[in-house]
CSV table of C-alpha atoms in Angstrom, one decimal:
chain,number,residue,atom,x,y,z
A,1,MET,CA,-41.4,29.4,25.6
A,2,LYS,CA,-41.7,27.6,22.3
A,3,ARG,CA,-40.4,30.7,20.5
A,4,ARG,CA,-37.3,30.9,22.8
A,5,THR,CA,-36.6,27.2,22.2
A,6,PHE,CA,-37.0,27.6,18.4
A,7,LEU,CA,-34.6,30.7,18.4
A,8,GLY,CA,-32.0,28.8,20.5
A,9,ALA,CA,-32.1,25.8,18.2
A,10,ALA,CA,-31.8,28.1,15.2
A,11,ILE,CA,-28.8,29.9,16.7
A,12,THR,CA,-27.1,26.6,17.6
A,13,GLY,CA,-27.7,25.4,14.0
A,14,ILE,CA,-26.2,28.5,12.6
A,15,GLY,CA,-23.2,28.1,14.9
A,16,VAL,CA,-22.6,24.5,13.8
A,17,SER,CA,-23.0,25.5,10.2
A,18,LEU,CA,-20.4,28.3,10.6
A,19,ILE,CA,-17.9,25.9,12.3
A,20,SER,CA,-18.4,23.3,9.5
A,21,LYS,CA,-17.9,25.9,6.9
A,22,ALA,CA,-14.8,27.2,8.6
A,23,GLY,CA,-13.4,23.6,8.6
A,24,ALA,CA,-14.3,23.2,5.0
A,25,ASP,CA,-12.6,26.5,4.1
A,26,GLN,CA,-9.3,25.4,5.8
A,27,PRO,CA,-6.6,24.4,3.3
A,28,PRO,CA,-5.7,20.7,3.2
A,29,ILE,CA,-2.8,19.2,5.0
A,30,LYS,CA,-0.4,18.5,2.2
A,31,ILE,CA,1.8,15.4,2.4
A,32,GLY,CA,4.4,15.2,-0.4
A,33,LEU,CA,6.3,12.2,-1.7
A,34,SER,CA,7.8,10.7,-4.8
A,35,MET,CA,6.8,7.1,-5.7
A,36,ALA,CA,8.1,4.8,-8.4
A,37,GLN,CA,5.3,4.5,-10.9
A,38,THR,CA,7.5,3.6,-13.8
A,39,GLY,CA,10.8,1.7,-13.9
A,40,GLY,CA,12.0,-1.3,-12.0
A,41,LEU,CA,10.5,-0.4,-8.7
A,42,ALA,CA,7.1,0.5,-10.0
A,43,GLY,CA,5.4,-2.8,-9.1
A,44,GLY,CA,6.1,-2.2,-5.4
A,45,GLY,CA,5.7,1.6,-5.6
A,46,LYS,CA,2.2,1.4,-7.0
A,47,ALA,CA,1.1,-0.9,-4.3
A,48,ALA,CA,2.7,1.3,-1.6
A,49,LEU,CA,1.0,4.3,-3.0
A,50,LEU,CA,-2.4,2.6,-3.0
A,51,GLY,CA,-1.9,1.9,0.7
A,52,HIS,CA,-1.3,5.7,1.3
A,53,GLU,CA,-4.4,6.5,-0.8
A,54,ILE,CA,-6.7,4.2,1.1
A,55,TRP,CA,-5.5,5.8,4.4
A,56,ARG,CA,-6.1,9.3,3.0
A,57,ASP,CA,-9.6,8.3,1.9
A,58,ASP,CA,-10.4,6.7,5.2
A,59,ILE,CA,-9.2,9.8,7.1
A,60,ASN,CA,-11.0,12.3,4.9
A,61,ALA,CA,-14.2,10.3,5.2
A,62,LYS,CA,-13.9,10.9,9.0
A,63,GLY,CA,-13.3,14.6,8.5
A,64,GLY,CA,-9.6,14.8,8.1
A,65,LEU,CA,-7.0,15.7,10.8
A,66,LEU,CA,-6.9,19.0,12.8
A,67,GLY,CA,-10.1,19.9,11.0
A,68,ARG,CA,-8.5,19.7,7.6
A,69,LYS,CA,-8.6,17.2,4.8
A,70,ILE,CA,-5.5,15.3,3.7
A,71,GLU,CA,-4.0,15.9,0.2
A,72,LEU,CA,-1.3,13.7,-1.2
A,73,ILE,CA,1.1,15.4,-3.7
A,74,VAL,CA,2.9,12.7,-5.6
A,75,TYR,CA,5.5,12.7,-8.4
A,76,ASP,CA,6.9,9.7,-10.3
A,77,ASP,CA,10.6,9.3,-9.4
A,78,LYS,CA,10.9,6.7,-12.2
A,79,SER,CA,12.7,4.3,-9.8
A,80,SER,CA,15.8,6.5,-10.1
A,81,ALA,CA,17.9,8.0,-7.3
A,82,ALA,CA,18.8,10.8,-9.8
A,83,GLU,CA,15.2,12.1,-9.7
A,84,THR,CA,14.4,12.3,-6.0
A,85,PRO,CA,16.6,15.3,-4.8
A,86,ALA,CA,14.9,17.6,-7.3
A,87,ILE,CA,11.5,16.2,-6.5
A,88,TYR,CA,11.8,16.8,-2.8
A,89,SER,CA,13.2,20.2,-3.3
A,90,LYS,CA,10.1,21.1,-5.3
A,91,LEU,CA,7.8,19.6,-2.7
A,92,LEU,CA,9.3,21.8,-0.1
A,93,ASP,CA,10.0,25.0,-2.0
A,94,VAL,CA,7.2,25.1,-4.6
A,95,ASP,CA,4.4,22.9,-3.3
A,96,LYS,CA,5.0,24.0,0.3
A,97,VAL,CA,4.0,20.6,1.7
A,98,ASP,CA,3.4,20.2,5.5
A,99,LEU,CA,4.7,16.6,5.8
A,100,LEU,CA,6.9,14.2,3.9
A,101,PHE,CA,6.7,10.5,3.0
A,102,ALA,CA,9.8,8.9,1.6
A,103,PRO,CA,10.0,7.2,-1.8
A,104,TYR,CA,9.9,3.4,-2.0
A,105,ALA,CA,13.2,1.6,-1.5
A,106,THR,CA,16.8,2.3,-0.4
A,107,VAL,CA,18.4,3.7,-3.6
A,108,PRO,CA,15.8,6.5,-4.2
A,109,THR,CA,15.6,7.5,-0.5
A,110,ALA,CA,19.4,7.7,0.3
A,111,PRO,CA,20.0,10.9,-1.7
A,112,ILE,CA,17.2,13.0,-0.1
A,113,MET,CA,18.3,12.3,3.5
A,114,PRO,CA,20.8,15.3,3.8
A,115,LEU,CA,18.2,17.7,2.3
A,116,VAL,CA,15.4,16.5,4.7
A,117,LYS,CA,17.7,16.8,7.7
A,118,GLN,CA,18.9,20.3,6.7
A,119,ARG,CA,15.3,21.4,6.4
A,120,GLY,CA,14.3,19.9,9.8
A,121,MET,CA,11.5,17.8,8.3
A,122,VAL,CA,10.0,14.6,9.7
A,123,LEU,CA,10.4,11.9,7.1
A,124,ILE,CA,8.3,8.7,7.2
A,125,GLY,CA,10.5,6.1,5.5
A,126,ASN,CA,9.2,3.5,3.1
A,127,PHE,CA,11.2,0.2,3.1
A,128,SER,CA,14.7,1.5,2.8
A,129,PHE,CA,17.5,-0.2,4.7
A,130,GLN,CA,20.0,1.7,6.8
A,131,VAL,CA,19.8,5.0,4.9
A,132,ASN,CA,20.0,6.9,8.2
A,133,SER,CA,23.1,5.1,9.5
A,134,LYS,CA,25.5,7.9,8.4
A,135,VAL,CA,23.2,10.9,8.2
A,136,HIS,CA,21.8,10.5,11.7
A,137,HIS,CA,18.6,12.5,11.1
A,138,ASP,CA,16.6,12.5,14.4
A,139,MET,CA,13.3,13.0,12.5
A,140,TRP,CA,13.5,9.8,10.4
A,141,PHE,CA,11.0,7.1,11.1
A,142,ASN,CA,11.1,4.0,8.9
A,143,ASN,CA,7.7,2.2,8.3
A,144,ALA,CA,9.5,-1.1,7.5
A,145,PRO,CA,9.7,-3.8,10.2
A,146,TRP,CA,13.5,-4.3,9.9
A,147,GLY,CA,14.6,-3.3,13.4
A,148,PRO,CA,18.3,-3.4,14.4
A,149,ALA,CA,20.6,-3.7,11.4
A,150,ASP,CA,21.9,-7.2,12.3
A,151,SER,CA,18.5,-8.7,13.2
A,152,TRP,CA,17.6,-9.7,9.7
A,153,ALA,CA,20.7,-11.8,9.1
A,154,SER,CA,20.6,-13.1,12.7
A,155,ALA,CA,17.1,-14.5,12.2
A,156,PHE,CA,18.1,-16.2,9.0
A,157,PHE,CA,21.3,-17.7,10.5
A,158,ASP,CA,19.4,-18.8,13.6
A,159,ILE,CA,17.2,-21.0,11.4
A,160,GLY,CA,20.3,-22.3,9.5
A,161,GLN,CA,22.3,-23.1,12.6
A,162,LYS,CA,19.4,-25.0,14.2
A,163,ALA,CA,19.3,-27.1,11.0
A,164,GLY,CA,23.0,-27.9,11.5
A,165,GLY,CA,24.5,-25.3,9.2
A,166,LYS,CA,28.1,-24.3,9.9
A,167,THR,CA,29.2,-22.7,6.6
A,168,VAL,CA,27.7,-20.1,4.3
A,169,ALA,CA,27.8,-18.8,0.7
A,170,LEU,CA,26.9,-15.1,0.0
A,171,LEU,CA,25.5,-14.1,-3.3
A,172,THR,CA,24.7,-10.4,-3.6
A,173,ALA,CA,23.5,-7.9,-6.1
A,174,ASP,CA,26.0,-5.0,-6.4
A,175,GLN,CA,23.5,-2.3,-5.3
A,176,GLU,CA,23.1,-0.5,-2.0
A,177,PHE,CA,20.2,-2.3,-0.4
A,178,ALA,CA,21.6,-5.8,-1.2
A,179,GLN,CA,25.2,-4.8,-0.2
A,180,ASN,CA,23.9,-3.4,3.1
A,181,LEU,CA,22.3,-6.8,3.8
A,182,ALA,CA,25.5,-8.6,2.8
A,183,THR,CA,27.6,-6.5,5.1
A,184,THR,CA,25.5,-7.4,8.1
A,185,ALA,CA,25.4,-11.1,7.0
A,186,ARG,CA,29.2,-11.2,7.0
A,187,GLU,CA,29.3,-9.6,10.4
A,188,VAL,CA,26.8,-12.0,11.9
A,189,ALA,CA,28.5,-15.0,10.3
A,190,THR,CA,31.9,-14.0,11.7
A,191,LYS,CA,30.5,-13.5,15.2
A,192,ARG,CA,28.9,-16.9,15.1
A,193,ASN,CA,32.0,-18.7,13.7
A,194,ILE,CA,30.1,-19.6,10.5
A,195,SER,CA,32.7,-20.0,7.8
A,196,ILE,CA,32.2,-18.0,4.6
A,197,LEU,CA,33.1,-20.4,1.8
A,198,PHE,CA,31.8,-18.2,-1.1
A,199,ASP,CA,31.2,-14.5,-1.3
A,200,GLN,CA,30.4,-12.9,-4.7
A,201,ALA,CA,28.6,-9.8,-5.9
A,202,TYR,CA,27.2,-9.6,-9.4
A,203,PRO,CA,26.4,-6.6,-11.6
A,204,PRO,CA,22.7,-5.4,-11.4
A,205,ASN,CA,22.2,-6.2,-15.1
A,206,THR,CA,23.1,-9.9,-14.8
A,207,VAL,CA,20.6,-12.2,-16.5
A,208,GLU,CA,22.5,-15.5,-16.6
A,209,PHE,CA,23.3,-17.1,-13.2
A,210,SER,CA,24.2,-20.6,-14.2
A,211,SER,CA,28.0,-20.2,-14.0
A,212,ILE,CA,27.8,-18.3,-10.7
A,213,LEU,CA,25.5,-21.1,-9.3
A,214,ARG,CA,27.9,-23.8,-10.4
A,215,ALA,CA,30.8,-22.1,-8.6
A,216,LEU,CA,28.7,-21.6,-5.5
A,217,LYS,CA,27.5,-25.3,-5.6
A,218,ALA,CA,31.2,-26.4,-5.9
A,219,ALA,CA,31.9,-24.6,-2.6
A,220,LYS,CA,29.4,-26.9,-0.8
A,221,PRO,CA,28.0,-24.5,1.8
A,222,ASP,CA,25.4,-25.4,4.4
A,223,ILE,CA,23.6,-22.1,4.1
A,224,VAL,CA,23.1,-19.9,1.1
A,225,HIS,CA,22.3,-16.3,1.8
A,226,VAL,CA,21.0,-14.4,-1.3
A,227,ALA,CA,20.4,-10.6,-1.4
A,228,SER,CA,18.8,-9.9,-4.8
A,229,TYR,CA,16.3,-7.7,-6.7
A,230,PRO,CA,13.2,-9.0,-8.5
A,231,PRO,CA,14.7,-9.9,-11.9
A,232,ASP,CA,17.8,-11.4,-10.3
A,233,SER,CA,15.6,-13.4,-7.8
A,234,ALA,CA,13.7,-15.0,-10.6
A,235,GLY,CA,16.9,-15.7,-12.6
A,236,ILE,CA,18.7,-17.3,-9.7
A,237,LEU,CA,15.8,-19.6,-8.9
A,238,ARG,CA,15.5,-20.7,-12.6
A,239,ALA,CA,19.3,-21.5,-12.5
A,240,VAL,CA,18.9,-23.5,-9.3
A,241,ASN,CA,16.1,-25.4,-10.9
A,242,GLU,CA,18.3,-26.1,-13.9
A,243,ILE,CA,21.5,-27.2,-12.2
A,244,GLY,CA,20.5,-27.8,-8.6
A,245,ILE,CA,22.3,-26.5,-5.5
A,246,GLY,CA,23.7,-29.6,-3.8
A,247,ASP,CA,22.3,-31.9,-1.1
A,248,ASN,CA,24.4,-30.3,1.6
A,249,VAL,CA,22.5,-27.0,1.5
A,250,LYS,CA,20.2,-26.9,4.5
A,251,LEU,CA,18.9,-23.3,4.0
A,252,PHE,CA,18.5,-21.1,1.0
A,253,GLY,CA,17.2,-17.5,0.6
A,254,GLY,CA,17.2,-14.7,3.1
A,255,GLY,CA,17.1,-11.4,1.3
A,256,MET,CA,15.5,-12.0,-2.1
A,257,VAL,CA,13.3,-9.1,-3.1
A,258,GLY,CA,10.5,-9.9,-5.5
A,259,LEU,CA,9.4,-13.1,-3.9
A,260,GLN,CA,6.8,-11.1,-2.0
A,261,PHE,CA,4.9,-9.8,-5.1
A,262,GLY,CA,1.9,-11.7,-6.4
A,263,ALA,CA,2.8,-11.6,-10.1
A,264,VAL,CA,6.3,-12.9,-9.4
A,265,MET,CA,5.1,-15.7,-7.1
A,266,GLU,CA,2.5,-16.8,-9.6
A,267,ASN,CA,5.0,-16.8,-12.4
A,268,LEU,CA,7.6,-18.8,-10.5
A,269,GLY,CA,5.1,-21.2,-8.9
A,270,SER,CA,6.7,-24.5,-7.7
A,271,LEU,CA,10.3,-23.0,-8.2
A,272,LEU,CA,9.6,-21.2,-4.9
A,273,ASN,CA,9.4,-24.4,-2.8
A,274,GLY,CA,11.9,-24.7,-0.1
A,275,VAL,CA,13.1,-21.0,-0.2
A,276,VAL,CA,13.2,-19.4,3.2
A,277,ASN,CA,12.9,-15.6,2.7
A,278,PHE,CA,12.1,-12.4,4.4
A,279,ASN,CA,8.7,-11.0,4.3
A,280,THR,CA,6.6,-8.4,6.1
A,281,TRP,CA,3.0,-9.5,6.2
A,282,LEU,CA,1.5,-12.9,5.4
A,283,PRO,CA,-2.1,-14.4,5.8
A,284,GLU,CA,-1.0,-16.5,8.7
A,285,PRO,CA,-2.5,-16.8,12.2
A,286,GLY,CA,-1.4,-14.0,14.5
A,287,MET,CA,-0.9,-11.4,11.7
A,288,TYR,CA,-4.3,-9.7,12.0
A,289,TYR,CA,-4.7,-6.5,14.0
A,290,GLU,CA,-7.5,-4.0,14.3
A,291,GLY,CA,-8.3,-2.8,10.8
A,292,THR,CA,-6.1,-5.3,8.9
A,293,LYS,CA,-8.9,-7.3,7.4
A,294,ALA,CA,-10.9,-4.2,6.5
A,295,PHE,CA,-7.8,-2.8,4.8
A,296,PHE,CA,-7.2,-5.9,2.6
A,297,ASP,CA,-10.9,-6.0,1.7
A,298,THR,CA,-10.6,-2.5,0.3
A,299,TYR,CA,-7.2,-3.1,-1.2
A,300,SER,CA,-8.2,-6.2,-3.1
A,301,LYS,CA,-11.1,-4.4,-4.8
A,302,ARG,CA,-9.1,-1.3,-5.7
A,303,ALA,CA,-6.1,-3.2,-6.8
A,304,VAL,CA,-8.0,-4.6,-9.8
A,305,ALA,CA,-8.9,-1.1,-11.1
A,306,ALA,CA,-5.4,0.3,-10.2
A,307,LYS,CA,-3.7,-2.7,-11.9
A,308,VAL,CA,-1.3,-3.3,-9.0
A,309,ASP,CA,-0.2,-6.4,-7.1
A,310,PRO,CA,-3.4,-8.3,-6.3
A,311,LEU,CA,-2.1,-9.5,-3.0
A,312,GLY,CA,-0.3,-6.3,-1.7
A,313,TYR,CA,1.0,-8.0,1.4
A,314,TYR,CA,4.6,-6.7,1.2
A,315,LEU,CA,4.1,-2.9,1.0
A,316,ALA,CA,0.5,-1.8,0.8
A,317,PRO,CA,-0.4,-2.2,4.5
A,318,PHE,CA,2.8,-0.4,5.5
A,319,GLY,CA,1.8,2.5,3.3
A,320,TYR,CA,-1.4,2.7,5.3
A,321,ALA,CA,0.5,2.4,8.5
A,322,SER,CA,2.7,5.4,7.5
A,323,GLY,CA,-0.5,7.4,7.5
A,324,GLN,CA,-1.5,6.0,10.9
A,325,LEU,CA,1.8,7.1,12.4
A,326,ILE,CA,1.1,10.7,11.2
A,327,GLU,CA,-2.5,10.4,12.3
A,328,ALA,CA,-1.5,9.4,15.9
A,329,ALA,CA,1.2,12.2,16.2
A,330,LEU,CA,-1.1,14.9,14.9
A,331,LYS,CA,-4.0,13.9,17.1
A,332,ALA,CA,-1.7,13.8,20.2
A,333,THR,CA,0.2,17.0,19.5
A,334,ASN,CA,-2.7,18.9,17.8
A,335,SER,CA,0.0,20.4,15.7
A,336,LEU,CA,2.0,20.3,12.5
A,337,ASP,CA,5.2,21.3,14.3
A,338,GLN,CA,7.9,18.9,13.1
A,339,LYS,CA,9.8,18.7,16.4
A,340,ALA,CA,6.6,18.0,18.3
A,341,ILE,CA,5.7,15.2,15.8
A,342,ALA,CA,9.2,13.7,16.0
A,343,LYS,CA,9.2,13.9,19.8
A,344,TYR,CA,5.9,12.0,20.0
A,345,LEU,CA,6.9,9.3,17.6
A,346,HIS,CA,10.2,8.7,19.5
A,347,ALA,CA,8.3,8.4,22.8
A,348,ASN,CA,5.2,6.5,22.0
A,349,GLU,CA,4.1,3.1,20.6
A,350,VAL,CA,1.6,3.5,17.8
A,351,GLN,CA,-1.1,0.9,17.0
A,352,THR,CA,-1.4,0.2,13.3
A,353,ILE,CA,-2.9,-2.4,11.0
A,354,VAL,CA,0.6,-4.1,10.9
A,355,GLY,CA,0.8,-4.2,14.6
A,356,PRO,CA,2.3,-1.9,17.2
A,357,ILE,CA,5.2,0.2,16.1
A,358,ALA,CA,7.8,1.7,18.4
A,359,PHE,CA,11.0,3.4,17.3
A,360,ALA,CA,14.6,3.3,18.5
A,361,ALA,CA,16.7,6.5,18.5
A,362,ASP,CA,17.8,5.9,14.9
A,363,GLY,CA,14.2,5.9,13.6
A,364,GLU,CA,14.2,2.1,13.0
A,365,ARG,CA,12.0,-0.3,14.9
A,366,LYS,CA,13.1,-1.0,18.5
A,367,GLU,CA,12.4,-4.7,17.8
A,368,THR,CA,12.5,-6.5,14.5
A,369,ALA,CA,9.1,-7.6,13.1
A,370,THR,CA,10.6,-8.9,9.9
A,371,LEU,CA,9.3,-12.4,9.0
A,372,GLN,CA,11.4,-15.4,7.8
A,373,ALA,CA,9.0,-17.8,6.0
A,374,GLN,CA,9.4,-20.9,3.9
A,375,PHE,CA,7.5,-21.6,0.7
A,376,GLN,CA,5.8,-25.0,1.0
A,377,GLY,CA,3.6,-27.0,-1.3
A,378,ILE,CA,3.4,-24.3,-4.0
A,379,VAL,CA,1.9,-25.4,-7.3
A,380,ASP,CA,2.2,-23.7,-10.7
A,381,LYS,CA,-0.1,-21.0,-12.1
A,382,ASN,CA,-2.3,-20.5,-9.0
A,383,MET,CA,-2.6,-17.0,-7.4
A,384,ASP,CA,-5.3,-18.0,-5.0
A,385,GLN,CA,-3.0,-20.4,-3.1
A,386,PHE,CA,-1.1,-17.4,-1.8
A,387,LYS,CA,-4.2,-16.0,-0.1
A,388,LYS,CA,-4.4,-19.0,2.2
A,389,PRO,CA,-2.4,-19.8,5.3
A,390,GLY,CA,0.1,-22.7,5.1
A,391,LYS,CA,1.8,-21.8,1.9
A,392,GLN,CA,4.4,-19.5,3.4
A,393,VAL,CA,4.9,-20.8,6.9
A,394,ILE,CA,6.5,-18.4,9.4
A,395,LEU,CA,9.6,-19.6,11.0
A,396,PHE,CA,10.6,-16.3,12.7
A,397,PRO,CA,9.7,-14.5,15.0
A,398,GLU,CA,8.9,-17.3,17.4
A,399,LYS,CA,5.7,-15.7,18.6
A,400,LEU,CA,4.3,-15.8,15.1
A,401,LYS,CA,5.6,-19.2,14.1
A,402,SER,CA,3.1,-21.1,12.0
A,403,GLY,CA,5.1,-24.1,10.8
A,404,THR,CA,8.4,-26.0,10.8
A,405,LEU,CA,11.4,-25.9,8.4
A,406,ILE,CA,11.6,-28.5,5.8
A,407,THR,CA,15.3,-29.3,5.2
A,408,PRO,CA,17.6,-29.9,3.4
A,409,PHE,CA,16.7,-27.5,0.6
A,410,GLU,CA,16.7,-30.1,-2.2
A,411,ALA,CA,14.2,-32.1,-0.2
A,412,ALA,CA,12.0,-29.1,0.4
A,413,ARG,CA,12.0,-28.3,-3.3
A,414,LYS,CA,10.5,-31.7,-4.1
């Protein structure tokens, strides 16, 4: 009897060993992407990539997906739209990847959309804005919380109108992402009978904003909507600090990229006070979901060694959430079939560390989860302040609201 028991256990052990070995011998699931690791987008790109890597490591520690480990194949797109089409062709034709993540940002992503659609590949987007509005790829899923195209501007103007704003000035970088924001801002302003008193685009290489700000100030708008990139955002705020913006301005900000990154915020310090700007994740009550704290605990340790944004709020958790979208789809479909994955993501809400994500037909969020938050009580040269609640109070969406608007803008600055 003991001999039979021993033989049974031995056979079972051999069976488990063979299954484990078979799993270990399986090739990895290859996810291909380009990511800005040099150039103007590198600060955000590196943080986003670290989010992807933490997800990969977590999944592989649990045994992978479909019995296979996850491998990320990554190329530096140098923050350039000229690089991405060739990179994604290589990922598909040479590396033979199973799945695709998009590059960080609108400009590098837009050129690959026709290729990805032609190849019938699922593409998990990474913080681009309206790149699928003309291509209409039914396998595009943006990890960003933007939602419907007009929701971003609508939220900002809601805050401005409640503060008594009736007129607006638009200041916009002459690049695709910023111009897309400005287009929706004009449309929303027109629908709401908000008069546009000033509307100017500036070249991407602009470094001096004093003359532009003087002209804007002379128009005396109630609301100032800015759509800018990191170097511009810093230059604009320094010009505002130098010449002021006028006591009539009730709301300033909206679409300023860069004011979400730790190094930029620490550098600008008190110049941030009063700005109401978009964001994606902040350490405010209501922003923590299952796994959120654990992710940031890991991120904060690895960010030091990786020399990336020490906060990582803007992009990193969404890089992790991109993996969670794939994880949910593969577990549900037990397949790498692109159509099955896309069908699942269109039909199901996925729980992630940035909250539940559900997609509309165009691959954007069904409902916006983009935050509008005001910098309040910021002091100079202090990174730790941004790790605490109350320094960027959420004004929108209402369910996450954590403070009230200080207005007019000049009063909020002081």
